[in-house]
CSV table of C-alpha atoms and ligand atoms in Angstrom, one decimal:
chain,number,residue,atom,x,y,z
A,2,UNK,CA,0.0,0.0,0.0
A,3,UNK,CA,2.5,2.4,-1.1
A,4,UNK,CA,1.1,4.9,-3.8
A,5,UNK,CA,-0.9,7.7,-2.2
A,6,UNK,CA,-2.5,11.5,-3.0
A,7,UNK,CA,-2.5,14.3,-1.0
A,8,UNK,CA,-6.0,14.4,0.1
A,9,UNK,CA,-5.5,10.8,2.0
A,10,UNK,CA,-5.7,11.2,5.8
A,11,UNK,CA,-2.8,10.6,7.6
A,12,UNK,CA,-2.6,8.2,10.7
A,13,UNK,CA,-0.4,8.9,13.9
A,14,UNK,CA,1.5,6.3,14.9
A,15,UNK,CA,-1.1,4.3,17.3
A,16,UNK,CA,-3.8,5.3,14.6
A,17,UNK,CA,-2.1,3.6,12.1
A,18,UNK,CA,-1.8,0.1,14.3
A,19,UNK,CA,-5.3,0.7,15.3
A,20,UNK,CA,-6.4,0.5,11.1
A,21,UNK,CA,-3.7,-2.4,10.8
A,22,UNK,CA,-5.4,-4.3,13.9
A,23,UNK,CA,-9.3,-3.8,12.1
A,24,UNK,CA,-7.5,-5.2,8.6
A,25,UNK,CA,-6.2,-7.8,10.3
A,26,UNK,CA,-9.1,-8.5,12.1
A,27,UNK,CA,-11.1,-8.0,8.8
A,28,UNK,CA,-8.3,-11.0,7.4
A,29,UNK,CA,-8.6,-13.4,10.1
A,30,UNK,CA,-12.6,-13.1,10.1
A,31,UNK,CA,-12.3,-13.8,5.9
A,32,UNK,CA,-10.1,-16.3,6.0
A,33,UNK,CA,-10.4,-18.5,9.3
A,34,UNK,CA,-13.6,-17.8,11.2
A,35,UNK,CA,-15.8,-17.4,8.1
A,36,UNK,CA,-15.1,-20.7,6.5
A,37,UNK,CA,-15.9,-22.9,9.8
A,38,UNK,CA,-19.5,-21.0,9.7
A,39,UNK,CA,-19.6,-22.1,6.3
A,40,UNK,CA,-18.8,-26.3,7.4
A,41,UNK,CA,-21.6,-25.0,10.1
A,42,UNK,CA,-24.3,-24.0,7.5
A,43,UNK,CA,-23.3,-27.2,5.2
A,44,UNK,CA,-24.6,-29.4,8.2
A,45,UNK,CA,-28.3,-28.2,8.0
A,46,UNK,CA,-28.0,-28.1,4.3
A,47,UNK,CA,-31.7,-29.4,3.6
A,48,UNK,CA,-30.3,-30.4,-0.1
A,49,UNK,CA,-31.1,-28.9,-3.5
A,50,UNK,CA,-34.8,-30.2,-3.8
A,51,UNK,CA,-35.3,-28.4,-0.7
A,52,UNK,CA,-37.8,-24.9,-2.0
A,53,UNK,CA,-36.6,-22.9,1.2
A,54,UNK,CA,-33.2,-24.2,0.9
A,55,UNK,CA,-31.3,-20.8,1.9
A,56,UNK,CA,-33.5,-19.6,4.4
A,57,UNK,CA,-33.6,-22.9,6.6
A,58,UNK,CA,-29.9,-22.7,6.6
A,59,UNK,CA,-30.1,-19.5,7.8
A,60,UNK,CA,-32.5,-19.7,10.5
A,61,UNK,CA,-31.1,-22.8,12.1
A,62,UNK,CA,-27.5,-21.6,11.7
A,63,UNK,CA,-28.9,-18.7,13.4
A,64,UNK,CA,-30.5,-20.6,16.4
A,65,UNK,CA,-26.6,-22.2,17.3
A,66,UNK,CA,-25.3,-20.6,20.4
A,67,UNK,CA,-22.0,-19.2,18.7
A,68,UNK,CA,-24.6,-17.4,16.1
A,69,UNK,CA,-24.7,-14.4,18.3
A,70,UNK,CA,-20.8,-13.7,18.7
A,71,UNK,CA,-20.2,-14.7,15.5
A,72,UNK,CA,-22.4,-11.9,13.8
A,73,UNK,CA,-21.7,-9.1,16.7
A,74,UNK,CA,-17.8,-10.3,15.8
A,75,UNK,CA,-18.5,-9.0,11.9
A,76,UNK,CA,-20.6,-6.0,12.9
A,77,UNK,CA,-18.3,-5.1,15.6
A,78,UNK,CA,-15.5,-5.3,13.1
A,79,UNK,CA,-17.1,-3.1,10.8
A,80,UNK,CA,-18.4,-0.5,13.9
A,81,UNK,CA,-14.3,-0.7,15.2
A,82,UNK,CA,-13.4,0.2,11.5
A,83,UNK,CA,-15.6,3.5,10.6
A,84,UNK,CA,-15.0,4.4,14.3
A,85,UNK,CA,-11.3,4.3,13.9
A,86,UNK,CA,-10.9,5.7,11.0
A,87,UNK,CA,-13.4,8.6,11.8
A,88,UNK,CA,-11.7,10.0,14.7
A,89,UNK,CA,-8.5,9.6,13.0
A,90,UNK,CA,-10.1,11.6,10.1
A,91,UNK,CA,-12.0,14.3,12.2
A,92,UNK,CA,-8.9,15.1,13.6
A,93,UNK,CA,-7.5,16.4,10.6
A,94,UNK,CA,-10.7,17.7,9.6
A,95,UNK,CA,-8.9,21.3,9.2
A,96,UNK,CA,-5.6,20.4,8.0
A,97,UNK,CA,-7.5,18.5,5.0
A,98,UNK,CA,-9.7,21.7,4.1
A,99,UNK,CA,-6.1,22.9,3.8
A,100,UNK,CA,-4.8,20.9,1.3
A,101,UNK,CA,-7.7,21.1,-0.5
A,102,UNK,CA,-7.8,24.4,-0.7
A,103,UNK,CA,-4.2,24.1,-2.1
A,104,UNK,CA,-5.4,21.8,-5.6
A,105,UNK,CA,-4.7,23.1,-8.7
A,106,UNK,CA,-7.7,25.2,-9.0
A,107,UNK,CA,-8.2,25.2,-12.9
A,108,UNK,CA,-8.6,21.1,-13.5
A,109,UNK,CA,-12.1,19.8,-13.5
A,110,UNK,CA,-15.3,21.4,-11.6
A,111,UNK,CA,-17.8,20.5,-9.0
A,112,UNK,CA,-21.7,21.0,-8.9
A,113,UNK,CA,-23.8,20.7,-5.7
A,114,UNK,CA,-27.6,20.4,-6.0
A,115,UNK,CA,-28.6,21.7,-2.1
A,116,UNK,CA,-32.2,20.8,-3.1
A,117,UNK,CA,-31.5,17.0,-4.6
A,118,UNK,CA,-34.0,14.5,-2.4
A,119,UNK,CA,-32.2,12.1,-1.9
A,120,UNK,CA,-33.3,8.4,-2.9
A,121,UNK,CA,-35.1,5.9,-0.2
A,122,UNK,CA,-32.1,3.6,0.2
A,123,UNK,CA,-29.8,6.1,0.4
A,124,UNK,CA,-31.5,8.4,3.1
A,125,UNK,CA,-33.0,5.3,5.3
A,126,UNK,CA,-30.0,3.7,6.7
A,127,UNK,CA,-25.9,3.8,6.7
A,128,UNK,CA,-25.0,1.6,3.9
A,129,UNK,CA,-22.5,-0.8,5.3
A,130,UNK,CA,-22.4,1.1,8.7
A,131,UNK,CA,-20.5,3.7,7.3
A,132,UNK,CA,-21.8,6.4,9.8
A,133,UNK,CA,-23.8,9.4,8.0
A,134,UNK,CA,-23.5,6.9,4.9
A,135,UNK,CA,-23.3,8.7,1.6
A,136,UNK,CA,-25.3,11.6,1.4
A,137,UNK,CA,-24.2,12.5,5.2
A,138,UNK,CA,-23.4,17.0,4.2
A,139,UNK,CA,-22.2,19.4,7.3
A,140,UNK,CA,-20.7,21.3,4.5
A,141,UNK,CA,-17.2,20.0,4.6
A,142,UNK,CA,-15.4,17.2,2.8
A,143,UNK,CA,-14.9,15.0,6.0
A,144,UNK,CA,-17.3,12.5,4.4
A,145,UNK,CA,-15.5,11.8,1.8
A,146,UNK,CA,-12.0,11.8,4.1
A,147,UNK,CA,-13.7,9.1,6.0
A,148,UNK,CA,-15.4,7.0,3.0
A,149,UNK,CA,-11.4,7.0,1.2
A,150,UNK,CA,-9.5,6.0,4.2
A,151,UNK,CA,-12.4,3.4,5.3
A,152,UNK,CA,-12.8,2.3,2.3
A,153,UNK,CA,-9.3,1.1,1.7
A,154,UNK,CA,-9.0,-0.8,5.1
A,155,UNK,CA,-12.3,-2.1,4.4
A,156,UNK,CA,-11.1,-3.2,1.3
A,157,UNK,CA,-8.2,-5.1,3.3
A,158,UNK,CA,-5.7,-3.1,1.1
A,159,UNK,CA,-6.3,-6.0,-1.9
A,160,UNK,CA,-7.8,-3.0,-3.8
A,161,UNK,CA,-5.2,-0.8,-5.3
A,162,UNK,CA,-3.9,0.0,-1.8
A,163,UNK,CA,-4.8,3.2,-1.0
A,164,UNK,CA,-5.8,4.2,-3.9
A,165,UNK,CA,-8.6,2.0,-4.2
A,166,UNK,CA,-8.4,1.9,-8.0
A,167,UNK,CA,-8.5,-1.6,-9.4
A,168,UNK,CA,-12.4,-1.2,-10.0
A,169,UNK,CA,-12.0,1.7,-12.0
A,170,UNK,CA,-8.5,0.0,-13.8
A,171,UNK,CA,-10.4,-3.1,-14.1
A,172,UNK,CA,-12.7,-1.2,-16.0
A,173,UNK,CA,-11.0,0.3,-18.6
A,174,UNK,CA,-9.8,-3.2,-19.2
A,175,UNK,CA,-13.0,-4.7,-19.9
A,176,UNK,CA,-13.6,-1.8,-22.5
A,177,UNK,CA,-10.3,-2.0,-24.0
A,178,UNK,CA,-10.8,-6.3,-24.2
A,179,UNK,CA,-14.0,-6.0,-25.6
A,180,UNK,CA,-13.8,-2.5,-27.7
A,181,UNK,CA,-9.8,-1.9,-28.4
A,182,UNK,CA,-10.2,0.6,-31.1
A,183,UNK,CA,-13.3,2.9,-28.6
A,184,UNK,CA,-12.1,6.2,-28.3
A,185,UNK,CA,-14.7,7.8,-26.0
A,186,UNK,CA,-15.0,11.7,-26.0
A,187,UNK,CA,-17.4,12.1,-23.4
A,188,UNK,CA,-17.3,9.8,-20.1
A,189,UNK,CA,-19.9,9.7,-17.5
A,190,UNK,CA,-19.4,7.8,-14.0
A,191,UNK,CA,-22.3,7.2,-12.4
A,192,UNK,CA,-22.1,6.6,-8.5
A,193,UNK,CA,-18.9,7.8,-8.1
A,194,UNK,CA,-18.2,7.9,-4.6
A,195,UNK,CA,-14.8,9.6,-3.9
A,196,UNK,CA,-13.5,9.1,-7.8
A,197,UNK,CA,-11.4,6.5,-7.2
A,198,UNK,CA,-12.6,4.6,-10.3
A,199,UNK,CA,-13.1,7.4,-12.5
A,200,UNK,CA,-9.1,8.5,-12.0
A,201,UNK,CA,-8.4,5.7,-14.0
A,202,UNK,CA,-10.7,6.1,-16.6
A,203,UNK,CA,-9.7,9.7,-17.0
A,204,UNK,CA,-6.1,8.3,-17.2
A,205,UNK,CA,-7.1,5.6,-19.7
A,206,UNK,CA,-8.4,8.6,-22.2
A,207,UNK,CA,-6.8,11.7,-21.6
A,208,UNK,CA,-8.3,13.5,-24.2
A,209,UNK,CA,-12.0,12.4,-23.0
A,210,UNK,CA,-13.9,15.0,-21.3
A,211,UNK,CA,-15.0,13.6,-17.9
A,212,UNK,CA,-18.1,13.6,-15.3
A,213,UNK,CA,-19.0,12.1,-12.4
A,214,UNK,CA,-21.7,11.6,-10.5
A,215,UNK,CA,-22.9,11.5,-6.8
A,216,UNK,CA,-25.4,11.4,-4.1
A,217,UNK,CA,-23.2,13.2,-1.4
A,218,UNK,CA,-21.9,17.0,-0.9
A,219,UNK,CA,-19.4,16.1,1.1
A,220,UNK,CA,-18.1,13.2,-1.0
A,221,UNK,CA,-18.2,15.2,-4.3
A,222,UNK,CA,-16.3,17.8,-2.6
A,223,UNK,CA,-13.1,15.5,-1.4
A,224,UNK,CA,-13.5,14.2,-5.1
A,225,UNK,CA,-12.7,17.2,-6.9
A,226,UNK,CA,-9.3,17.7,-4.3
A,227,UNK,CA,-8.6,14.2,-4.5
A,228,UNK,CA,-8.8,14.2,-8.3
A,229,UNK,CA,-7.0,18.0,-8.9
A,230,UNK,CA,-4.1,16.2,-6.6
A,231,UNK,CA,-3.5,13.7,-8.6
A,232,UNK,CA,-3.4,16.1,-11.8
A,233,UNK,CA,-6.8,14.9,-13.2
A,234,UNK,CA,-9.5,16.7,-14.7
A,235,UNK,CA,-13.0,15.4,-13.6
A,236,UNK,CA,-16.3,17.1,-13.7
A,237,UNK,CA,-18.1,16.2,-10.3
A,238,UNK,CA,-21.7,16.2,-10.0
A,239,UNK,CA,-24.7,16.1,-7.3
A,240,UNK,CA,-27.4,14.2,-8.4
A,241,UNK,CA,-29.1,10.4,-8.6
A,242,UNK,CA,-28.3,8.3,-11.3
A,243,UNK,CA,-31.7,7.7,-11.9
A,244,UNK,CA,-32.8,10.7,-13.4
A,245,UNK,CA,-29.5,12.7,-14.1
A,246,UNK,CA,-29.6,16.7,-15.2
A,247,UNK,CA,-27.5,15.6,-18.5
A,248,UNK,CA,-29.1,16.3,-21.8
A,249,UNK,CA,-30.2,13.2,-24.2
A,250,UNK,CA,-27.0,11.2,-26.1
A,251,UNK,CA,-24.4,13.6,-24.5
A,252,UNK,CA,-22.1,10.7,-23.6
A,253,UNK,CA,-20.2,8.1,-25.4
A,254,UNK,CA,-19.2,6.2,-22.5
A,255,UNK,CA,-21.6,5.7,-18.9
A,256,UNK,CA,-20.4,3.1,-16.8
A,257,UNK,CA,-20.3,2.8,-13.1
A,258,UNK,CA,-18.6,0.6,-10.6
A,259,UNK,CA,-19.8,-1.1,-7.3
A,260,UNK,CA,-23.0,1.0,-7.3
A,261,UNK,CA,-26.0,-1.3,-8.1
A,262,UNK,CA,-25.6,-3.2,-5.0
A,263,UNK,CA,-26.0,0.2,-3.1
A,264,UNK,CA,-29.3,0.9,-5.1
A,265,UNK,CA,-33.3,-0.9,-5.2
A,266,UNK,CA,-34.5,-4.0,-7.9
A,267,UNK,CA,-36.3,0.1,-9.4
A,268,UNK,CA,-33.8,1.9,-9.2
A,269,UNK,CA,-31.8,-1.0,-11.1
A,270,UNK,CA,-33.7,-0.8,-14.1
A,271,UNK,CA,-34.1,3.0,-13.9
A,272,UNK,CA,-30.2,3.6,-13.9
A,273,UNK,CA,-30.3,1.5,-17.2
A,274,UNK,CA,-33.0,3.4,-18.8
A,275,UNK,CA,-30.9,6.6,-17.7
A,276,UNK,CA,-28.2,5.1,-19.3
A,277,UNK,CA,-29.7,4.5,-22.6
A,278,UNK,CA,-30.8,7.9,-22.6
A,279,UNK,CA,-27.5,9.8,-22.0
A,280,UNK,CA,-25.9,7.5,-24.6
A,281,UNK,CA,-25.0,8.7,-28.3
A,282,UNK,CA,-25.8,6.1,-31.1
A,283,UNK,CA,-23.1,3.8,-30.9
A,284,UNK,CA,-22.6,4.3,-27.1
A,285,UNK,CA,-21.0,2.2,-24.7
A,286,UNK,CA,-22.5,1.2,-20.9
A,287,UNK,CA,-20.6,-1.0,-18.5
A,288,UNK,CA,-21.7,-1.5,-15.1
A,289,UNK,CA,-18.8,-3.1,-12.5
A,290,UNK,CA,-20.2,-5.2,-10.1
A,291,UNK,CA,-18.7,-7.4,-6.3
A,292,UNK,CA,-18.2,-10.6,-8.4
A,293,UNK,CA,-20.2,-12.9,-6.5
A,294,UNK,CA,-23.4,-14.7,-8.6
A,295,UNK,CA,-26.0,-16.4,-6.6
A,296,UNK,CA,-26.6,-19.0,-8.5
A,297,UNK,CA,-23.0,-19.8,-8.9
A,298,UNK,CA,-22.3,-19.4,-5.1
A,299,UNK,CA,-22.1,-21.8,-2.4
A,300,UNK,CA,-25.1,-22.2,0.4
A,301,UNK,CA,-23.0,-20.9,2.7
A,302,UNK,CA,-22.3,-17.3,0.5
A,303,UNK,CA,-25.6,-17.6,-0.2
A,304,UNK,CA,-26.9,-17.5,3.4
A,305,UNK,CA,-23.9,-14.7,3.8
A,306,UNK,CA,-26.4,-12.7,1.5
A,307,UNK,CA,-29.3,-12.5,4.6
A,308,UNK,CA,-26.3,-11.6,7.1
A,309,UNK,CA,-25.5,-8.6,4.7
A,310,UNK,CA,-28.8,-7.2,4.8
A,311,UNK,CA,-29.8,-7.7,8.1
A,312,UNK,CA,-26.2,-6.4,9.9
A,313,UNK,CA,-24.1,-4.7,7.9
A,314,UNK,CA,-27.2,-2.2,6.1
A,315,UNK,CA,-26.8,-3.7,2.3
A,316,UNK,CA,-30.6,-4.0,1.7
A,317,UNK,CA,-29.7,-4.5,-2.4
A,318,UNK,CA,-26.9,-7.3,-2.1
A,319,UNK,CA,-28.9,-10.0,-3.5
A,320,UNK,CA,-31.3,-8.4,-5.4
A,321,UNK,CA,-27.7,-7.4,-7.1
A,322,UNK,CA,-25.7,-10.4,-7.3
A,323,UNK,CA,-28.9,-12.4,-8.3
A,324,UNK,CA,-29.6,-10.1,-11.4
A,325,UNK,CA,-30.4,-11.4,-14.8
A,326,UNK,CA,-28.2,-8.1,-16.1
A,327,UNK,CA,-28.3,-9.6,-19.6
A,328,UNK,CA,-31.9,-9.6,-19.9
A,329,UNK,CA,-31.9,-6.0,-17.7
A,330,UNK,CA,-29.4,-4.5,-20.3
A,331,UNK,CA,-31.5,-5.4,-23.4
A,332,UNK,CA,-34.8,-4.7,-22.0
A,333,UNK,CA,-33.5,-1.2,-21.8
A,334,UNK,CA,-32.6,-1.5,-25.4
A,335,UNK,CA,-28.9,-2.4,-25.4
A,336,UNK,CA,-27.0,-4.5,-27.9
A,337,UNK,CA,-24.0,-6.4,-27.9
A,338,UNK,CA,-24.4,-7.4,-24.4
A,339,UNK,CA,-22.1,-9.7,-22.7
A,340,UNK,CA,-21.3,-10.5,-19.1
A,341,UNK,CA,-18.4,-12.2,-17.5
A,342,UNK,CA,-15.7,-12.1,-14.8
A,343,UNK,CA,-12.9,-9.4,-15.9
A,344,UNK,CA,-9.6,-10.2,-14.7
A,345,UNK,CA,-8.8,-7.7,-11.4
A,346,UNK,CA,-5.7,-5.1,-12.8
A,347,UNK,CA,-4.3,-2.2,-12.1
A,348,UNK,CA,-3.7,-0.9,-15.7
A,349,UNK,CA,-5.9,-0.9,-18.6
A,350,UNK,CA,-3.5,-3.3,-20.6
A,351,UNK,CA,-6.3,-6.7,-21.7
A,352,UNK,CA,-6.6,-8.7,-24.3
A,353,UNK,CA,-9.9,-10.7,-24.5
A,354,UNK,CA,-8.9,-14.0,-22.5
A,355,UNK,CA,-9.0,-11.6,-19.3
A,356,UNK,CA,-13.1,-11.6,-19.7
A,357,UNK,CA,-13.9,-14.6,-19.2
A,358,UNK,CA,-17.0,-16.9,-18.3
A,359,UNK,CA,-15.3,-17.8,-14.5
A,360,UNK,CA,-14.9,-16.0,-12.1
A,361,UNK,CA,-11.5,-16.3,-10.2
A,362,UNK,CA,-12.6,-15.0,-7.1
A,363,UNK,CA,-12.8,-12.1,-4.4
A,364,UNK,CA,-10.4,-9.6,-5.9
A,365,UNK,CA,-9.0,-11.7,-8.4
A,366,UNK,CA,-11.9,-10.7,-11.0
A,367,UNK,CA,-15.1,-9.0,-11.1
A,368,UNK,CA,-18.2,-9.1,-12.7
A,369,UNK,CA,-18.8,-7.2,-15.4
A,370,UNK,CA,-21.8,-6.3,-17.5
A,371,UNK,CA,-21.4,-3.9,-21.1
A,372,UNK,CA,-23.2,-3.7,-23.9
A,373,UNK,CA,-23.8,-1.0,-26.9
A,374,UNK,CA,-26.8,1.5,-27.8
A,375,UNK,CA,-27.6,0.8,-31.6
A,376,UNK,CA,-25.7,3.3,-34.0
A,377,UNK,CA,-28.6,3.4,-35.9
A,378,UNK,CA,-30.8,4.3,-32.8
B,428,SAM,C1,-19.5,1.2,-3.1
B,428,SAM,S1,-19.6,2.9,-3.6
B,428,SAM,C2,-18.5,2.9,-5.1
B,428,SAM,C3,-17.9,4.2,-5.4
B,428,SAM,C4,-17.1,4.3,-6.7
B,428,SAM,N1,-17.8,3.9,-7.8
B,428,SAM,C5,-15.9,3.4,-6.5
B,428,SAM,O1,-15.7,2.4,-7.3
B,428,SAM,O2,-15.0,3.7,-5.7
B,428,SAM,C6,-21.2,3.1,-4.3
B,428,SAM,C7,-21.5,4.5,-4.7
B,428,SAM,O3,-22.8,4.6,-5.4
B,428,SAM,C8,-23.4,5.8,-5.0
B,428,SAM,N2,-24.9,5.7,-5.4
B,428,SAM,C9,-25.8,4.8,-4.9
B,428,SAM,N3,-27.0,5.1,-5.5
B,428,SAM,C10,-26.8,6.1,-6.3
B,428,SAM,C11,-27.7,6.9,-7.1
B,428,SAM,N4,-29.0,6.6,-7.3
B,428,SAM,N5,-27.1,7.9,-7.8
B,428,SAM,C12,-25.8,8.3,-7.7
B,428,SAM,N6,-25.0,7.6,-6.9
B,428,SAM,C13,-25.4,6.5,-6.2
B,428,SAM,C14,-23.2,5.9,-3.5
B,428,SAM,O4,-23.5,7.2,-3.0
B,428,SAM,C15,-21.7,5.5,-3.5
B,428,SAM,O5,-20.9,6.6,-3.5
């Protein structure tokens, strides 16, 4: 986790070892604690003729004494995380106005909507405990200070490090494997968060004019500093990607990355509508998605699904992972639809073997959805 920006909060000493300890933490959870509840849940495994096969899992894995600590061990890890991070981050609350203020002033742009309502799932609970969650706005940027440095502990570091940019790199893979020769003009992020996947794409085509787009003041705000830091030009945006101030077929590139999840089954299909509309003739859409698949998964990830609603505030998860999003793309009127695993990277180098059918695992690959509006449109 070497590479950095400016706009990153920086740890003391015992803060630091306090983020390492919740990583760690995170690890040991992932890799030792989790898979014994999975052997667990295989024992009441009802078998595949069962109709209710996921939720009887659930409910008598759930009635085991160890049940209790094991879930208050995963919410508790994720409460120690955003608290840790957050006083870390409020400390420096100041010194990161600072900095900010200090961004090259002429590279990109920001536009906050003070009267955007925000949308149900957004406003009705902290999506994955992050406290305030997105659309949290006391006028700073300490929102997005807090969702950056979270995000990349959450992440256990397996993300780009810091940076949190193999989304965004992995990306502009999967449109270079699948369209080498697109040379986008116009780029649109949608769900953008702190612009850690859109640096990337800005990167990938300098010459591309790009937006992105947000829920959160606060977040859109660290965005624009984080971005200007790191010497790209990105035009941030206040506003739900369901209905988007844009005009009609002003972009020739709308993708987003980890954002469906955070959405409703609606909202789902109206993003792709949105899409469709904000895309020339000949447009590309690619949505990035956690590469888990339902269907594909094991009981035991499936039952994980119920314990990611219920305790850790992701209301969407399965509704997302369990998407038909070939059928969701062309009902909105897309073409040239494929979906697949795209190999995790942190450049935009690909060549087509690196989207693939299989998917190689937690970030090895993720799943990726694209697909073209008609030229003749
Ligand atoms: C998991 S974060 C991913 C952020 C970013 N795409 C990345 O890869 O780092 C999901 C983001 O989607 C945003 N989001 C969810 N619903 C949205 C909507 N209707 N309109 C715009 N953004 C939305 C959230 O506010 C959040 O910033």
């Amino acid at each position: 986790m070497t590479d950095t920006h400016a706009m990153l909060a920086k740890p003391t000493h015992d803060e630091l070892a306090e983020q390492m300890f919740v990583r760690d933490l995170k690890v040991h959870m992932f890799r030792t604690i989790d898979p014994l509840a999975g052997k667990l849940a295989e024992s009441f495994d009802p078998g595949e003729q069962s109709n209710s096969r996921v939720d009887s899992t659930y409910e008598a894995v759930s009635k085991m004494p160890g049940f209790s600590r094991f879930v208050g061990l995963y919410r508790g890890s994720q409460e120690l995380l955003w608290s840790l991070v957050g006083h870390s981050v409020e400390r420096q609350a100041a010194e990161l106005e600072e900095i900010a203020s200090q961004a090259p002033g002429d590279l990109g742009s920001l536009k906050l909507d003070p009267e955007m309502e925000q949308p149900e799932y957004i406003a009705e609970g902290d999506i994955h405990m992050m406290p305030g969650g997105y659309a949290l706005d006391d006028g700073s940027l300490v929102q997005g200070a807090l969702m950056d440095r979270g995000g990349a502990v959450y992440m256990l570091g397996q993300n780009g490090g810091f940076l949190n940019d193999r989304r965004g790199w992995t990306l502009a893979a999967h449109l270079h494997s699948r369209w080498p020769d697109f040379k986008p003009e116009k780029i649109l992020e949608m769900g953008c968060g702190i612009g850690a996947s859109v640096v990337p794409l800005a990167k990938t085509y300098p010459d591309a004019e790009v937006h992105a787009l947000d829920v959160g003041a606060s977040m859109l705000r660290y965005a624009l500093a984080r971005a200007r830091h790191l010497g790209v030009a990105v035009h941030f945006q206040q506003g739900s990607a369901e209905s988007t101030p844009y005009p009609d077929e002003s972009f020739d590139c709308v993708f987003s990355c980890a954002m469906f999840h955070e959405t409703s089954p609606e909202a789902m299909s109206n993003i792709l509508n949105e899409c469709y509309r904000l895309l020339r003739p000949g447009g590309i859409v690619a949505h990035l998605e956690v590469p888990q698949r339902y269907e594909d998964e094991t009981l035991w990830t499936q039952v994980r699904g119920e314990l990611e609603r219920e305790f850790n505030n992701e209301p969407n998860w399965k509704t997302a992972i369990s998407a038909d999003y070939d059928t969701l793309l062309k009902v909105a009127g897309f073409t040239d639809v494929a979906t697949g695993y795209q190999d995790a990277t942190g450049s935009a180098d690909s060549t087509p073997e690196n989207f693939a059918p299989e998917n190689k695992g937690v970030f090895r690959s993720w799943f990726v959805a694209s697909g073209m509006k008609p030229a003749d449109d």
